[in-house]
mmCIF file of C-alpha atoms in Angstrom:
data_model
loop_
_atom_site.group_PDB
_atom_site.id
_atom_site.type_symbol
_atom_site.label_atom_id
_atom_site.label_comp_id
_atom_site.label_asym_id
_atom_site.label_seq_id
_atom_site.Cartn_x
_atom_site.Cartn_y
_atom_site.Cartn_z
ATOM 1 C CA MET A 1 0.000 0.000 0.000
ATOM 2 C CA GLU A 2 2.823 2.348 0.806
ATOM 3 C CA ASN A 3 4.232 1.581 -2.644
ATOM 4 C CA GLN A 4 0.807 2.297 -4.163
ATOM 5 C CA VAL A 5 0.663 5.759 -2.556
ATOM 6 C CA GLN A 6 4.212 6.464 -3.601
ATOM 7 C CA TYR A 7 3.422 5.277 -7.143
ATOM 8 C CA LEU A 8 0.392 7.585 -7.350
ATOM 9 C CA ILE A 9 2.372 10.573 -6.095
ATOM 10 C CA ASP A 10 5.220 9.819 -8.535
ATOM 11 C CA THR A 11 2.747 9.504 -11.422
ATOM 12 C CA LEU A 12 1.066 12.795 -10.559
ATOM 13 C CA TYR A 13 4.465 14.495 -10.242
ATOM 14 C CA ASN A 14 5.589 13.158 -13.628
ATOM 15 C CA MET A 15 2.305 14.206 -15.205
ATOM 16 C CA ILE A 16 2.785 17.790 -14.005
ATOM 17 C CA TYR A 17 6.523 17.791 -14.760
ATOM 18 C CA GLU A 18 6.076 16.471 -18.259
ATOM 19 C CA ALA A 19 3.002 18.581 -19.072
ATOM 20 C CA PRO A 20 3.631 21.077 -21.866
ATOM 21 C CA SER A 21 4.220 24.648 -20.675
ATOM 22 C CA GLN A 22 2.079 27.499 -21.845
ATOM 23 C CA LEU A 23 3.718 29.893 -24.186
ATOM 24 C CA VAL A 24 2.763 32.959 -22.176
ATOM 25 C CA ALA A 25 3.747 31.689 -18.711
ATOM 26 C CA ARG A 26 6.472 29.109 -18.428
ATOM 27 C CA ASP A 27 5.532 28.265 -14.844
ATOM 28 C CA LYS A 28 2.072 27.137 -15.962
ATOM 29 C CA CYS A 29 1.220 23.918 -17.770
ATOM 30 C CA VAL A 30 -1.668 22.028 -19.315
ATOM 31 C CA ILE A 31 -2.623 18.624 -17.908
ATOM 32 C CA VAL A 32 -5.489 16.317 -18.623
ATOM 33 C CA ARG A 33 -7.938 17.063 -15.895
ATOM 34 C CA GLU A 34 -9.603 13.637 -15.795
ATOM 35 C CA GLU A 35 -6.282 11.815 -15.469
ATOM 36 C CA ALA A 36 -5.121 14.140 -12.677
ATOM 37 C CA LEU A 37 -8.440 13.832 -10.846
ATOM 38 C CA ASP A 38 -8.391 10.024 -11.192
ATOM 39 C CA LEU A 39 -4.897 9.943 -9.713
ATOM 40 C CA LEU A 40 -5.959 12.243 -6.869
ATOM 41 C CA ASP A 41 -9.046 10.068 -6.208
ATOM 42 C CA ASP A 42 -6.852 6.980 -6.084
ATOM 43 C CA LEU A 43 -4.440 8.820 -3.791
ATOM 44 C CA ARG A 44 -7.309 9.957 -1.574
ATOM 45 C CA GLY A 45 -8.538 6.364 -1.426
ATOM 46 C CA GLN A 46 -5.090 5.160 -0.380
ATOM 47 C CA LEU A 47 -4.297 7.915 2.107
ATOM 48 C CA PRO A 48 -6.896 6.945 4.745
ATOM 49 C CA VAL A 49 -5.346 3.470 4.844
ATOM 50 C CA GLU A 50 -1.871 4.957 5.108
ATOM 51 C CA LEU A 51 -3.022 7.539 7.628
ATOM 52 C CA LYS A 52 -4.692 4.798 9.662
ATOM 53 C CA LYS A 53 -1.453 2.814 9.563
ATOM 54 C CA ALA A 54 0.486 5.898 10.635
ATOM 55 C CA GLN A 55 -2.036 6.586 13.400
ATOM 56 C CA ASP A 56 -1.819 2.937 14.475
ATOM 57 C CA LEU A 57 1.973 3.211 14.519
ATOM 58 C CA ILE A 58 1.773 6.438 16.513
ATOM 59 C CA ARG A 59 -0.735 4.833 18.904
ATOM 60 C CA ALA A 60 1.500 1.749 19.237
ATOM 61 C CA ARG A 61 4.490 4.014 19.823
ATOM 62 C CA ASP A 62 2.542 5.995 22.451
ATOM 63 C CA GLU A 63 1.472 2.749 24.149
ATOM 64 C CA TYR A 64 5.059 1.519 24.064
ATOM 65 C CA VAL A 65 6.282 4.813 25.541
ATOM 66 C CA GLU A 66 3.529 4.723 28.182
ATOM 67 C CA ASN A 67 4.362 1.115 29.059
ATOM 68 C CA ALA A 68 8.042 2.033 29.182
ATOM 69 C CA LYS A 69 7.210 4.943 31.512
ATOM 70 C CA LYS A 70 5.117 2.639 33.710
ATOM 71 C CA GLU A 71 7.903 0.055 33.784
ATOM 72 C CA ALA A 72 10.455 2.769 34.555
ATOM 73 C CA GLU A 73 8.219 4.040 37.368
ATOM 74 C CA ARG A 74 7.770 0.492 38.699
ATOM 75 C CA ILE A 75 11.549 -0.038 38.589
ATOM 76 C CA ARG A 76 12.093 3.322 40.322
ATOM 77 C CA ARG A 77 9.559 2.445 43.052
ATOM 78 C CA GLN A 78 11.193 -0.955 43.498
ATOM 79 C CA ALA A 79 14.611 0.699 43.690
ATOM 80 C CA ASP A 80 13.248 3.153 46.276
ATOM 81 C CA MET A 81 11.829 0.266 48.318
ATOM 82 C CA ASP A 82 15.097 -1.658 47.993
ATOM 83 C CA ALA A 83 17.064 1.428 49.013
ATOM 84 C CA LYS A 84 14.761 1.995 51.994
ATOM 85 C CA ALA A 85 15.118 -1.665 52.960
ATOM 86 C CA ILE A 86 18.893 -1.426 52.718
ATOM 87 C CA VAL A 87 18.887 1.822 54.673
ATOM 88 C CA GLY A 88 16.491 0.227 57.155
ATOM 89 C CA GLU A 89 18.760 -2.788 57.510
ATOM 90 C CA SER A 90 21.716 -0.458 57.948
ATOM 91 C CA GLU A 91 19.772 1.481 60.554
ATOM 92 C CA ILE A 92 18.770 -1.745 62.309
ATOM 93 C CA THR A 93 22.383 -2.900 62.227
ATOM 94 C CA ARG A 94 23.581 0.455 63.598
ATOM 95 C CA VAL A 95 20.943 0.398 66.348
ATOM 96 C CA ALA A 96 21.854 -3.214 67.186
ATOM 97 C CA ARG A 97 25.559 -2.307 67.326
ATOM 98 C CA ASP A 98 24.795 0.684 69.562
ATOM 99 C CA LYS A 99 22.616 -1.486 71.813
ATOM 100 C CA ALA A 100 25.302 -4.194 71.960
ATOM 101 C CA HIS A 101 27.921 -1.571 72.853
ATOM 102 C CA GLU A 102 25.623 -0.181 75.540
ATOM 103 C CA ILE A 103 25.076 -3.685 76.972
ATOM 104 C CA LEU A 104 28.834 -4.348 76.966
ATOM 105 C CA VAL A 105 29.516 -1.050 78.744
ATOM 106 C CA LYS A 106 26.839 -1.845 81.363
ATOM 107 C CA ALA A 107 28.206 -5.370 81.808
ATOM 108 C CA ASP A 108 31.743 -4.020 82.208
ATOM 109 C CA ASN A 109 30.542 -1.446 84.761
ATOM 110 C CA GLN A 110 28.661 -4.170 86.660
ATOM 111 C CA ARG A 111 31.770 -6.377 86.551
ATOM 112 C CA LYS A 112 33.900 -3.549 87.981
ATOM 113 C CA THR A 113 31.278 -2.824 90.650
ATOM 114 C CA MET A 114 31.057 -6.499 91.586
ATOM 115 C CA ILE A 115 34.862 -6.745 91.811
ATOM 116 C CA ASN A 116 34.981 -3.636 94.052
ATOM 117 C CA VAL A 117 32.139 -4.925 96.267
ATOM 118 C CA THR A 118 33.763 -8.370 96.453
ATOM 119 C CA ASN A 119 37.151 -6.854 97.295
ATOM 120 C CA GLU A 120 35.603 -4.642 99.983
ATOM 121 C CA TYR A 121 33.639 -7.579 101.438
ATOM 122 C CA THR A 122 36.706 -9.838 101.420
ATOM 123 C CA ASP A 123 38.899 -7.123 102.965
ATOM 124 C CA ASP A 124 36.251 -6.479 105.650
ATOM 125 C CA ALA A 125 35.866 -10.221 106.367
ATOM 126 C CA LEU A 126 39.650 -10.645 106.629
ATOM 127 C CA ARG A 127 39.914 -7.538 108.864
ATOM 128 C CA ARG A 128 37.183 -8.893 111.169
ATOM 129 C CA THR A 129 38.845 -12.312 111.162
ATOM 130 C CA GLU A 130 42.189 -10.692 111.984
ATOM 131 C CA GLU A 131 40.559 -8.706 114.811
ATOM 132 C CA ALA A 132 38.858 -11.847 116.122
ATOM 133 C CA ILE A 133 42.141 -13.772 115.968
ATOM 134 C CA GLN A 134 43.930 -10.823 117.632
ATOM 135 C CA MET A 135 41.317 -10.803 120.399
ATOM 136 C CA ALA A 136 41.551 -14.592 120.721
ATOM 137 C CA LEU A 137 45.357 -14.317 120.885
ATOM 138 C CA GLU A 138 45.109 -11.621 123.573
ATOM 139 C CA GLU A 139 42.672 -13.833 125.455
ATOM 140 C CA ILE A 140 45.033 -16.812 125.101
ATOM 141 C CA ARG A 141 47.973 -14.679 126.312
ATOM 142 C CA GLU A 142 45.923 -13.444 129.261
ATOM 143 C CA SER A 143 44.753 -17.012 130.003
ATOM 144 C CA ARG A 144 48.325 -18.247 129.795
ATOM 145 C CA ALA A 145 49.520 -15.449 132.040
ATOM 146 C CA ARG A 146 46.765 -16.283 134.562
ATOM 147 C CA PHE A 147 47.606 -19.957 134.213
ATOM 148 C CA ARG A 148 51.280 -19.245 134.926
ATOM 149 C CA ALA A 149 50.355 -17.002 137.812
ATOM 150 C CA VAL A 150 48.003 -19.591 139.274
ATOM 151 C CA SER A 151 50.424 -22.347 138.504
ATOM 152 C CA THR A 152 53.273 -20.438 140.153
ATOM 153 C CA GLU A 153 51.085 -19.705 143.202
ATOM 154 C CA VAL A 154 50.007 -23.334 143.448
ATOM 155 C CA LEU A 155 53.598 -24.464 143.068
ATOM 156 C CA GLN A 156 54.782 -22.013 145.685
ATOM 157 C CA ALA A 157 51.944 -23.041 147.932
ATOM 158 C CA GLN A 158 52.886 -26.683 147.510
ATOM 159 C CA ARG A 159 56.532 -25.912 148.185
ATOM 160 C CA ALA A 160 55.585 -23.936 151.144
ATOM 161 C CA LYS A 161 53.474 -26.814 152.376
ATOM 162 C CA LEU A 162 56.236 -29.254 151.701
ATOM 163 C CA GLU A 163 58.676 -27.073 153.501
ATOM 164 C CA GLU A 164 56.359 -26.830 156.409
ATOM 165 C CA GLN A 165 55.899 -30.508 156.431
ATOM 166 C CA GLY A 166 59.463 -31.213 155.748
ATOM 167 C CA GLY A 167 60.641 -28.552 158.134
ATOM 168 C CA GLY A 168 58.415 -29.905 160.835
ATOM 169 C CA ASP A 169 59.870 -33.364 160.381
ATOM 170 C CA ASN A 170 63.325 -31.967 160.671
ATOM 171 C CA ARG A 171 62.411 -30.225 163.843
ATOM 172 C CA ARG A 172 61.324 -33.253 165.552
#
């Protein structure tokens, strides 16, 4: 059909080009009206088909462009969602890291506190034990001193008794 339209246009062009010029005006020519009108009728009959094809092509192109725009928009939305997900995952990871760091710092502080409390408790228990042992040692020393004193008194008393008994035997 495209060839038919082109053929009709070429034929009409040749008809006008080859038409004899008028003697008075060289830019004017004489053509056979019926032949020219027949060609134009044929051309008019072909043009709606060609125009419809062109309109169909334009419509198809517009649909293709619209579909391409929709696909591009869908891809852009998906990319936005993917980017948000990645950013969200990064944010979650950052928050998790911060929380983990915070937990580690708290645990380390609790560990230090527990060590200090344990050291203070142990030092206090050892100090009290030392004081109790010191008191027990003082008590033992005092008991020993009393024991020696009593023992010395008893021994002296027994000697004195023996001397009295022994001295009385000697006197007799």
